[in-house]
Structure formats: structure tokens, C-alpha cells
PDB file of C-alpha atoms in Angstrom:
ATOM      1  CA  GLN U1099     -12.926  16.845  -1.434  1.00 65.00           C
ATOM      2  CA  SER U1100     -15.774  14.598  -2.469  1.00 77.00           C
ATOM      3  CA  ALA U1101     -14.291  10.847  -3.301  1.00 90.00           C
ATOM      4  CA  LEU U1102     -14.617   9.272  -6.827  1.00 97.00           C
ATOM      5  CA  THR U1103     -17.513   6.605  -7.298  1.00 98.00           C
ATOM      6  CA  GLN U1104     -16.761   3.513  -8.066  1.00 98.00           C
ATOM      7  CA  PRO U1105     -19.083   0.532  -8.469  1.00 98.00           C
ATOM      8  CA  ALA U1106     -19.675  -1.024  -4.946  1.00 97.00           C
ATOM      9  CA  SER U1107     -18.752  -4.677  -6.838  1.00 97.00           C
ATOM     10  CA  VAL U1108     -17.715  -5.827 -10.349  1.00 98.00           C
ATOM     11  CA  SER U1109     -17.432  -9.749 -10.920  1.00 97.00           C
ATOM     12  CA  GLY U1110     -16.487 -11.962 -13.911  1.00 97.00           C
ATOM     13  CA  SER U1111     -15.586 -15.308 -14.893  1.00 97.00           C
ATOM     14  CA  PRO U1112     -12.212 -16.775 -14.537  1.00 97.00           C
ATOM     15  CA  GLY U1113     -10.482 -15.941 -18.350  1.00 97.00           C
ATOM     16  CA  GLN U1114     -12.871 -12.961 -18.531  1.00 97.00           C
ATOM     17  CA  SER U1115     -12.123  -9.177 -18.635  1.00 98.00           C
ATOM     18  CA  ILE U1116     -13.379  -6.991 -16.307  1.00 98.00           C
ATOM     19  CA  THR U1117     -13.459  -3.391 -16.393  1.00 98.00           C
ATOM     20  CA  ILE U1118     -13.672  -0.820 -12.965  1.00 98.00           C
ATOM     21  CA  SER U1119     -15.069   2.602 -13.252  1.00 98.00           C
ATOM     22  CA  CYS U1120     -13.863   5.845 -11.016  1.00 98.00           C
ATOM     23  CA  THR U1121     -15.762   9.222 -11.887  1.00 98.00           C
ATOM     24  CA  GLY U1122     -14.287  12.322 -10.349  1.00 97.00           C
ATOM     25  CA  THR U1123     -14.744  15.928 -11.639  1.00 96.00           C
ATOM     26  CA  SER U1124     -12.457  18.426 -13.829  1.00 96.00           C
ATOM     27  CA  SER U1125     -10.825  19.262 -10.447  1.00 95.00           C
ATOM     28  CA  ASP U1126      -9.080  15.794 -10.057  1.00 96.00           C
ATOM     29  CA  VAL U1127      -9.621  13.345 -12.176  1.00 97.00           C
ATOM     30  CA  GLY U1128     -10.389  15.235 -15.229  1.00 97.00           C
ATOM     31  CA  GLY U1129      -7.651  17.648 -14.766  1.00 96.00           C
ATOM     32  CA  TYR U1130      -4.790  15.506 -14.413  1.00 96.00           C
ATOM     33  CA  ASN U1131      -2.880  12.913 -15.190  1.00 97.00           C
ATOM     34  CA  HIS U1132      -2.293  11.446 -11.867  1.00 97.00           C
ATOM     35  CA  VAL U1133      -4.461   8.334 -11.112  1.00 98.00           C
ATOM     36  CA  SER U1134      -3.314   5.319  -9.618  1.00 98.00           C
ATOM     37  CA  TRP U1135      -5.464   1.800  -8.683  1.00 98.00           C
ATOM     38  CA  TYR U1136      -4.685   0.066  -5.513  1.00 98.00           C
ATOM     39  CA  GLN U1137      -5.276  -3.745  -4.744  1.00 98.00           C
ATOM     40  CA  GLN U1138      -6.621  -5.183  -1.821  1.00 98.00           C
ATOM     41  CA  HIS U1139      -6.621  -8.420  -0.357  1.00 98.00           C
ATOM     42  CA  PRO U1140      -8.829  -9.050   3.012  1.00 96.00           C
ATOM     43  CA  GLY U1141      -6.647  -8.008   6.496  1.00 96.00           C
ATOM     44  CA  LYS U1142      -3.514  -6.869   3.917  1.00 97.00           C
ATOM     45  CA  ALA U1143      -2.214  -3.578   2.991  1.00 98.00           C
ATOM     46  CA  PRO U1144      -3.193  -2.372  -0.345  1.00 98.00           C
ATOM     47  CA  GLN U1145      -0.804  -2.927  -3.352  1.00 98.00           C
ATOM     48  CA  LEU U1146      -0.646  -0.129  -6.278  1.00 98.00           C
ATOM     49  CA  MET U1147      -1.042  -1.681  -9.276  1.00 98.00           C
ATOM     50  CA  ILE U1148      -1.728   1.706 -11.376  1.00 98.00           C
ATOM     51  CA  TYR U1149      -0.224   4.780 -11.939  1.00 98.00           C
ATOM     52  CA  ALA U1150      -0.258   7.924 -13.536  1.00 97.00           C
ATOM     53  CA  VAL U1151      -3.015   6.483 -15.414  1.00 97.00           C
ATOM     54  CA  SER U1152      -2.135   3.781 -17.559  1.00 98.00           C
ATOM     55  CA  ASN U1153       1.641   2.576 -16.253  1.00 98.00           C
ATOM     56  CA  ARG U1154       2.571  -0.420 -14.518  1.00 98.00           C
ATOM     57  CA  PRO U1155       4.911  -0.519 -11.414  1.00 97.00           C
ATOM     58  CA  SER U1156       7.739  -3.359 -12.075  1.00 95.00           C
ATOM     59  CA  GLY U1157       6.476  -6.945 -11.053  1.00 95.00           C
ATOM     60  CA  VAL U1158       2.664  -6.037 -11.755  1.00 98.00           C
ATOM     61  CA  SER U1159       0.965  -8.132 -14.324  1.00 97.00           C
ATOM     62  CA  ASN U1160       0.284  -7.129 -17.905  1.00 97.00           C
ATOM     63  CA  ARG U1161      -3.318  -8.045 -17.826  1.00 98.00           C
ATOM     64  CA  TYR U1162      -3.586  -4.671 -15.641  1.00 98.00           C
ATOM     65  CA  SER U1163      -4.565  -1.716 -17.682  1.00 98.00           C
ATOM     66  CA  GLY U1164      -5.124   1.779 -17.348  1.00 98.00           C
ATOM     67  CA  THR U1165      -7.106   4.068 -19.538  1.00 98.00           C
ATOM     68  CA  LYS U1166      -8.832   7.608 -18.689  1.00 98.00           C
ATOM     69  CA  PHE U1167     -11.378  10.008 -20.225  1.00 98.00           C
ATOM     70  CA  GLY U1168     -12.830  13.396 -19.469  1.00 97.00           C
ATOM     71  CA  ASN U1169     -13.178  12.889 -15.986  1.00 98.00           C
ATOM     72  CA  THR U1170     -13.585   8.611 -15.413  1.00 98.00           C
ATOM     73  CA  ALA U1171     -10.427   6.909 -15.144  1.00 98.00           C
ATOM     74  CA  SER U1172     -11.357   2.805 -15.525  1.00 98.00           C
ATOM     75  CA  LEU U1173      -9.205   0.056 -14.281  1.00 98.00           C
ATOM     76  CA  THR U1174      -9.226  -2.924 -16.554  1.00 98.00           C
ATOM     77  CA  ILE U1175      -8.168  -6.780 -16.266  1.00 98.00           C
ATOM     78  CA  SER U1176      -7.871  -9.066 -18.666  1.00 98.00           C
ATOM     79  CA  GLY U1177      -7.560 -13.438 -18.064  1.00 97.00           C
ATOM     80  CA  LEU U1178      -9.227 -13.102 -14.643  1.00 98.00           C
ATOM     81  CA  GLN U1179      -7.527 -15.084 -12.523  1.00 97.00           C
ATOM     82  CA  ALA U1180      -9.217 -16.389  -8.859  1.00 97.00           C
ATOM     83  CA  GLU U1181      -6.102 -14.587  -6.997  1.00 97.00           C
ATOM     84  CA  ASP U1182      -7.396 -11.398  -8.755  1.00 98.00           C
ATOM     85  CA  GLU U1183      -9.960 -11.253  -6.397  1.00 98.00           C
ATOM     86  CA  ALA U1184      -9.711  -8.346  -3.902  1.00 98.00           C
ATOM     87  CA  ASP U1185     -11.139  -4.782  -3.546  1.00 98.00           C
ATOM     88  CA  TYR U1186      -9.889  -1.871  -5.777  1.00 98.00           C
ATOM     89  CA  TYR U1187      -9.607   1.680  -5.199  1.00 98.00           C
ATOM     90  CA  CYS U1188      -8.757   4.684  -7.502  1.00 98.00           C
ATOM     91  CA  SER U1189      -7.112   7.744  -6.102  1.00 98.00           C
ATOM     92  CA  SER U1190      -6.150  11.205  -8.311  1.00 98.00           C
ATOM     93  CA  TYR U1191      -4.169  14.009  -7.635  1.00 97.00           C
ATOM     94  CA  ALA U1192      -6.663  16.573  -7.108  1.00 95.00           C
ATOM     95  CA  SER U1193      -6.831  20.518  -7.372  1.00 92.00           C
ATOM     96  CA  SER U1194      -7.169  20.723  -3.569  1.00 90.00           C
ATOM     97  CA  ASN U1195      -3.077  19.731  -3.633  1.00 92.00           C
ATOM     98  CA  THR U1196      -4.140  16.847  -1.749  1.00 94.00           C
ATOM     99  CA  PRO U1197      -4.968  13.292  -2.865  1.00 96.00           C
ATOM    100  CA  VAL U1198      -9.211  11.749  -2.909  1.00 97.00           C
ATOM    101  CA  PHE U1199      -9.971   8.140  -3.103  1.00 97.00           C
ATOM    102  CA  GLY U1200     -12.713   5.881  -4.296  1.00 98.00           C
ATOM    103  CA  GLY U1201     -14.897   4.814  -2.306  1.00 97.00           C
ATOM    104  CA  GLY U1202     -13.975   0.996  -3.500  1.00 97.00           C
ATOM    105  CA  THR U1203     -15.338  -2.232  -5.292  1.00 98.00           C
ATOM    106  CA  LYS U1204     -15.179  -5.377  -4.233  1.00 98.00           C
ATOM    107  CA  LEU U1205     -14.272  -8.047  -7.368  1.00 98.00           C
ATOM    108  CA  THR U1206     -15.273 -11.616  -7.212  1.00 98.00           C
ATOM    109  CA  VAL U1207     -14.002 -13.982  -9.527  1.00 97.00           C
ATOM    110  CA  LEU U1208     -16.953 -16.242  -9.789  1.00 94.00           C
TER     111      LEU U1208
ATOM    112  CA  GLU Y  38      14.308  -5.379   1.051  1.00 93.00           C
ATOM    113  CA  VAL Y  39      11.458  -2.335   1.021  1.00 95.00           C
ATOM    114  CA  GLN Y  40       9.900  -2.414   4.106  1.00 97.00           C
ATOM    115  CA  LEU Y  41       7.374  -0.294   6.498  1.00 98.00           C
ATOM    116  CA  VAL Y  42       6.690  -1.128   9.817  1.00 98.00           C
ATOM    117  CA  GLU Y  43       4.159   0.885  11.542  1.00 98.00           C
ATOM    118  CA  SER Y  44       3.910   0.801  15.875  1.00 98.00           C
ATOM    119  CA  GLY Y  45       2.407   2.589  18.329  1.00 98.00           C
ATOM    120  CA  GLY Y  46      -1.458   1.853  17.819  1.00 97.00           C
ATOM    121  CA  GLY Y  47      -4.043   0.324  20.571  1.00 97.00           C
ATOM    122  CA  LEU Y  48      -6.761   0.877  22.487  1.00 98.00           C
ATOM    123  CA  VAL Y  49      -7.003   4.593  23.309  1.00 98.00           C
ATOM    124  CA  GLN Y  50     -10.137   6.451  24.942  1.00 98.00           C
ATOM    125  CA  PRO Y  51     -12.164   9.732  23.065  1.00 98.00           C
ATOM    126  CA  GLY Y  52     -10.112  12.621  23.706  1.00 98.00           C
ATOM    127  CA  GLY Y  53      -7.172  10.608  24.640  1.00 98.00           C
ATOM    128  CA  SER Y  54      -3.546  11.097  22.511  1.00 98.00           C
ATOM    129  CA  LEU Y  55      -1.590   7.858  20.576  1.00 98.00           C
ATOM    130  CA  ARG Y  56       1.450   8.452  18.860  1.00 98.00           C
ATOM    131  CA  LEU Y  57       2.229   5.883  15.769  1.00 98.00           C
ATOM    132  CA  SER Y  58       5.859   5.758  14.147  1.00 98.00           C
ATOM    133  CA  CYS Y  59       6.707   4.166  11.050  1.00 98.00           C
ATOM    134  CA  ALA Y  60      10.244   2.537  10.717  1.00 98.00           C
ATOM    135  CA  VAL Y  61      11.702   2.593   7.536  1.00 98.00           C
ATOM    136  CA  SER Y  62      14.307   0.819   5.733  1.00 96.00           C
ATOM    137  CA  GLY Y  63      15.800  -1.319   2.277  1.00 96.00           C
ATOM    138  CA  PHE Y  64      15.444   2.874  -0.157  1.00 95.00           C
ATOM    139  CA  THR Y  65      16.897   5.812   0.799  1.00 96.00           C
ATOM    140  CA  PHE Y  66      13.696   8.418   3.088  1.00 96.00           C
ATOM    141  CA  ILE Y  67      15.317  10.834   3.379  1.00 97.00           C
ATOM    142  CA  ASN Y  68      15.013  11.580  -0.314  1.00 97.00           C
ATOM    143  CA  SER Y  69      11.326   9.984  -0.085  1.00 97.00           C
ATOM    144  CA  GLU Y  70       7.732  11.916   0.548  1.00 98.00           C
ATOM    145  CA  MET Y  71       5.625  10.045   3.440  1.00 98.00           C
ATOM    146  CA  ASN Y  72       2.015   9.620   3.787  1.00 98.00           C
ATOM    147  CA  TRP Y  73      -0.524   8.734   6.313  1.00 98.00           C
ATOM    148  CA  VAL Y  74      -3.335   6.481   4.941  1.00 98.00           C
ATOM    149  CA  ARG Y  75      -6.525   4.814   7.388  1.00 98.00           C
ATOM    150  CA  GLN Y  76      -9.132   2.402   6.355  1.00 98.00           C
ATOM    151  CA  ALA Y  77     -12.406   2.750   9.363  1.00 98.00           C
ATOM    152  CA  PRO Y  78     -13.433  -1.268   9.689  1.00 97.00           C
ATOM    153  CA  GLY Y  79     -15.191  -1.875   6.565  1.00 96.00           C
ATOM    154  CA  LYS Y  80     -14.481   1.146   5.207  1.00 96.00           C
ATOM    155  CA  GLY Y  81     -12.527   2.633   2.533  1.00 97.00           C
ATOM    156  CA  LEU Y  82      -9.043   4.075   1.902  1.00 97.00           C
ATOM    157  CA  GLU Y  83      -9.159   7.654   3.388  1.00 97.00           C
ATOM    158  CA  TRP Y  84      -5.594  10.087   3.217  1.00 97.00           C
ATOM    159  CA  VAL Y  85      -4.552  11.418   6.297  1.00 98.00           C
ATOM    160  CA  SER Y  86      -1.227  13.498   5.895  1.00 98.00           C
ATOM    161  CA  TYR Y  87       1.304  14.508   4.291  1.00 98.00           C
ATOM    162  CA  ILE Y  88       5.301  14.974   4.662  1.00 98.00           C
ATOM    163  CA  SER Y  89       7.960  16.069   2.422  1.00 97.00           C
ATOM    164  CA  THR Y  90      11.378  14.653   2.435  1.00 97.00           C
ATOM    165  CA  SER Y  91      12.554  17.774   4.408  1.00 96.00           C
ATOM    166  CA  GLY Y  92       9.166  17.595   6.402  1.00 96.00           C
ATOM    167  CA  SER Y  93       9.103  21.932   5.221  1.00 97.00           C
ATOM    168  CA  THR Y  94       5.892  20.890   3.468  1.00 97.00           C
ATOM    169  CA  ILE Y  95       3.059  19.230   4.954  1.00 98.00           C
ATOM    170  CA  HIS Y  96      -0.604  18.627   4.489  1.00 97.00           C
ATOM    171  CA  TYR Y  97      -3.613  17.257   6.539  1.00 97.00           C
ATOM    172  CA  ALA Y  98      -6.851  16.012   5.520  1.00 96.00           C
ATOM    173  CA  ASP Y  99      -9.781  18.080   6.748  1.00 95.00           C
ATOM    174  CA  SER Y 100     -10.211  15.393   9.005  1.00 96.00           C
ATOM    175  CA  VAL Y 101      -7.831  15.806  11.138  1.00 98.00           C
ATOM    176  CA  LYS Y 102      -6.541  19.149  10.363  1.00 98.00           C
ATOM    177  CA  GLY Y 103      -5.995  20.765  14.104  1.00 98.00           C
ATOM    178  CA  ARG Y 104      -5.806  17.539  16.352  1.00 98.00           C
ATOM    179  CA  PHE Y 105      -3.282  15.241  14.261  1.00 98.00           C
ATOM    180  CA  THR Y 106       0.628  16.284  13.789  1.00 98.00           C
ATOM    181  CA  ILE Y 107       3.180  14.788  10.572  1.00 98.00           C
ATOM    182  CA  SER Y 108       6.629  14.658  11.766  1.00 98.00           C
ATOM    183  CA  ARG Y 109       9.887  12.772  10.465  1.00 98.00           C
ATOM    184  CA  ASP Y 110      13.128  12.268  11.496  1.00 97.00           C
ATOM    185  CA  ASN Y 111      15.256  11.699   8.983  1.00 97.00           C
ATOM    186  CA  ALA Y 112      18.612  10.745  10.841  1.00 97.00           C
ATOM    187  CA  LYS Y 113      15.991   7.624  12.219  1.00 97.00           C
ATOM    188  CA  ASN Y 114      14.817   6.647   9.330  1.00 97.00           C
ATOM    189  CA  SER Y 115      11.645   7.280  10.848  1.00 98.00           C
ATOM    190  CA  LEU Y 116       7.789   8.750  10.545  1.00 98.00           C
ATOM    191  CA  TYR Y 117       5.778   9.807  12.591  1.00 98.00           C
ATOM    192  CA  LEU Y 118       1.994  10.726  13.449  1.00 98.00           C
ATOM    193  CA  GLN Y 119       0.828  12.508  16.776  1.00 98.00           C
ATOM    194  CA  MET Y 120      -2.912  11.932  17.326  1.00 98.00           C
ATOM    195  CA  ASN Y 121      -4.429  13.988  19.384  1.00 98.00           C
ATOM    196  CA  SER Y 122      -8.078  14.402  20.871  1.00 98.00           C
ATOM    197  CA  LEU Y 123      -9.201  10.692  19.319  1.00 98.00           C
ATOM    198  CA  ARG Y 124     -12.454  10.458  18.397  1.00 98.00           C
ATOM    199  CA  ALA Y 125     -14.485   7.193  17.652  1.00 98.00           C
ATOM    200  CA  GLU Y 126     -14.613   8.101  14.213  1.00 98.00           C
ATOM    201  CA  ASP Y 127     -10.578   7.909  14.308  1.00 98.00           C
ATOM    202  CA  THR Y 128     -10.570   4.302  14.762  1.00 98.00           C
ATOM    203  CA  ALA Y 129      -9.450   2.524  12.136  1.00 98.00           C
ATOM    204  CA  VAL Y 130      -5.614   0.600  10.724  1.00 98.00           C
ATOM    205  CA  TYR Y 131      -3.041   3.498   9.852  1.00 98.00           C
ATOM    206  CA  TYR Y 132      -0.576   2.860   7.394  1.00 98.00           C
ATOM    207  CA  CYS Y 133       2.079   4.701   5.646  1.00 98.00           C
ATOM    208  CA  ALA Y 134       3.055   5.309   2.904  1.00 98.00           C
ATOM    209  CA  ARG Y 135       5.795   6.228   0.270  1.00 98.00           C
ATOM    210  CA  GLU Y 136       5.408   8.076  -3.080  1.00 97.00           C
ATOM    211  CA  LEU Y 137       6.231   8.451  -5.536  1.00 95.00           C
ATOM    212  CA  ASN Y 138       4.880  11.518  -6.729  1.00 93.00           C
ATOM    213  CA  TYR Y 139       1.514  13.578  -6.552  1.00 95.00           C
ATOM    214  CA  TYR Y 140       0.403  11.174  -4.186  1.00 95.00           C
ATOM    215  CA  THR Y 141       1.553   8.026  -6.028  1.00 97.00           C
ATOM    216  CA  LEU Y 142       2.046   5.676  -2.774  1.00 98.00           C
ATOM    217  CA  ASP Y 143       3.915   3.015  -3.934  1.00 97.00           C
ATOM    218  CA  VAL Y 144       5.110   0.928  -0.878  1.00 97.00           C
ATOM    219  CA  TRP Y 145       2.870   0.276   2.012  1.00 98.00           C
ATOM    220  CA  GLY Y 146       3.174  -0.735   5.106  1.00 98.00           C
ATOM    221  CA  LYS Y 147       1.373  -3.601   6.704  1.00 98.00           C
ATOM    222  CA  GLY Y 148      -0.578  -0.905   9.457  1.00 98.00           C
ATOM    223  CA  THR Y 149      -1.200  -0.349  12.952  1.00 98.00           C
ATOM    224  CA  THR Y 150      -4.670  -0.551  14.640  1.00 98.00           C
ATOM    225  CA  VAL Y 151      -5.965   2.269  16.759  1.00 98.00           C
ATOM    226  CA  THR Y 152      -8.971   2.074  18.484  1.00 98.00           C
ATOM    227  CA  VAL Y 153     -10.457   4.955  20.394  1.00 98.00           C
ATOM    228  CA  SER Y 154     -13.130   3.688  22.672  1.00 97.00           C
ATOM    229  CA  SER Y 155     -14.423   4.027  26.182  1.00 95.00           C
TER     230      SER Y 155
END
């Protein structure tokens, strides 16, 4: 199972919005509504931010939103804040009945 | 408080073995599917293994199949990962994580570090 494709890095200024893409195939992202997004600060464990494409766990800011079109899922963070600076990973359930992760995207808040 | 605490990591020689543990508290472990995920230094997340609530269903990543064994003890609220025939490429931080469904991992431990080196 090949890893999902994410941009290596994105950046934005405080208050702006950014979008991170996550491209897979019809055997993973395109075939199931089980895409998750994780935030990871340096030296910390990942934290679930979005699940089932567009659902936010309790406690996650509504500045985080997720969408999917075809084989590409996207994470949008609006009203960027310094605390959003982190690595972000997408993940999808796949037809192999195992998950596949993206390579990760480093978000820099300028 | 929901908590996952991994232990058992360390330095091991290539070809050696290590057993990781994950102690769970704050939620009903017996009702929770569990996973191991690892992260090599400076790299991304890699799913390693899954175990169902009863332990009857298990899945592994191709990279560890035949070398790693996942198990659980519901009476002890504990998850395990037995790692044999370790290779340099197994060097990583290993996280245990609770699964919400379809490999959505909603609770993670802080991780334990495994280093395979001579």
C-alpha cells in the first residue's frame, strides 16, 4: 500500500487560512469516508483533529475543517494561530483492511 | 483521565528481541480495538499492527509481518508488541493508540523509543 501524498510544507500568516491536500486512490481515500487528520507538535504524540472526512472530536477548534473530493481529501485551518504550527498527517482506511498514512506536512506560521 | 502508557523500549542489537507494553486506564479497554504505530527519526507515521477487542482478529503491516506479534490481556488492561528479528529500520518511537473505528486513532500514548544498533 503506497503512502498518501501530502505537500511537504505549507505556510501562512496569522489570521489567514491554509489548506493541506492528501491524495490517494480509489482503493483508499476515494473509496471510503474514513479519512482522518492528525496534528503532531515536535516531540509529542499525534492528536486526532478530524475523522470521517469532516468530523471534529470534542475539544478540537472549529477553525479546523475537512473535505473530500474524489481521491483527494483536504484539511483547512482558518484564522491561523501560532499554536497551529506543527506537522499534519492524513490517514485513510484502505481496501486491504489496513490504514495508510500520508507522508506528513509541516505547517509554518509566519 | 484517559491514558495510554508505553514501556519496554530500549537499545537492542540487530537480530534481537524486545517486548513493548501499553498500560491503559480511564476507559473500558475490553471494548476497545487497539493499534501500534511507529515513527522513525525525522520520518512520518507508519501503522504497524491492529488487534480486535477479543484478540481474535489481528493485522500487520507487511514490513513487520512474521517478525512482530501483537497481543492483549484484557484482565490487565494491557496491550503488547513482541518484536523479534529486529532490524536497523525498526528504529522508531512506538505509539499505542485506541481505535475509534476504521483505524481512526482517537487516543495515543506518549510513545516508547526503540533503537536497533550494534
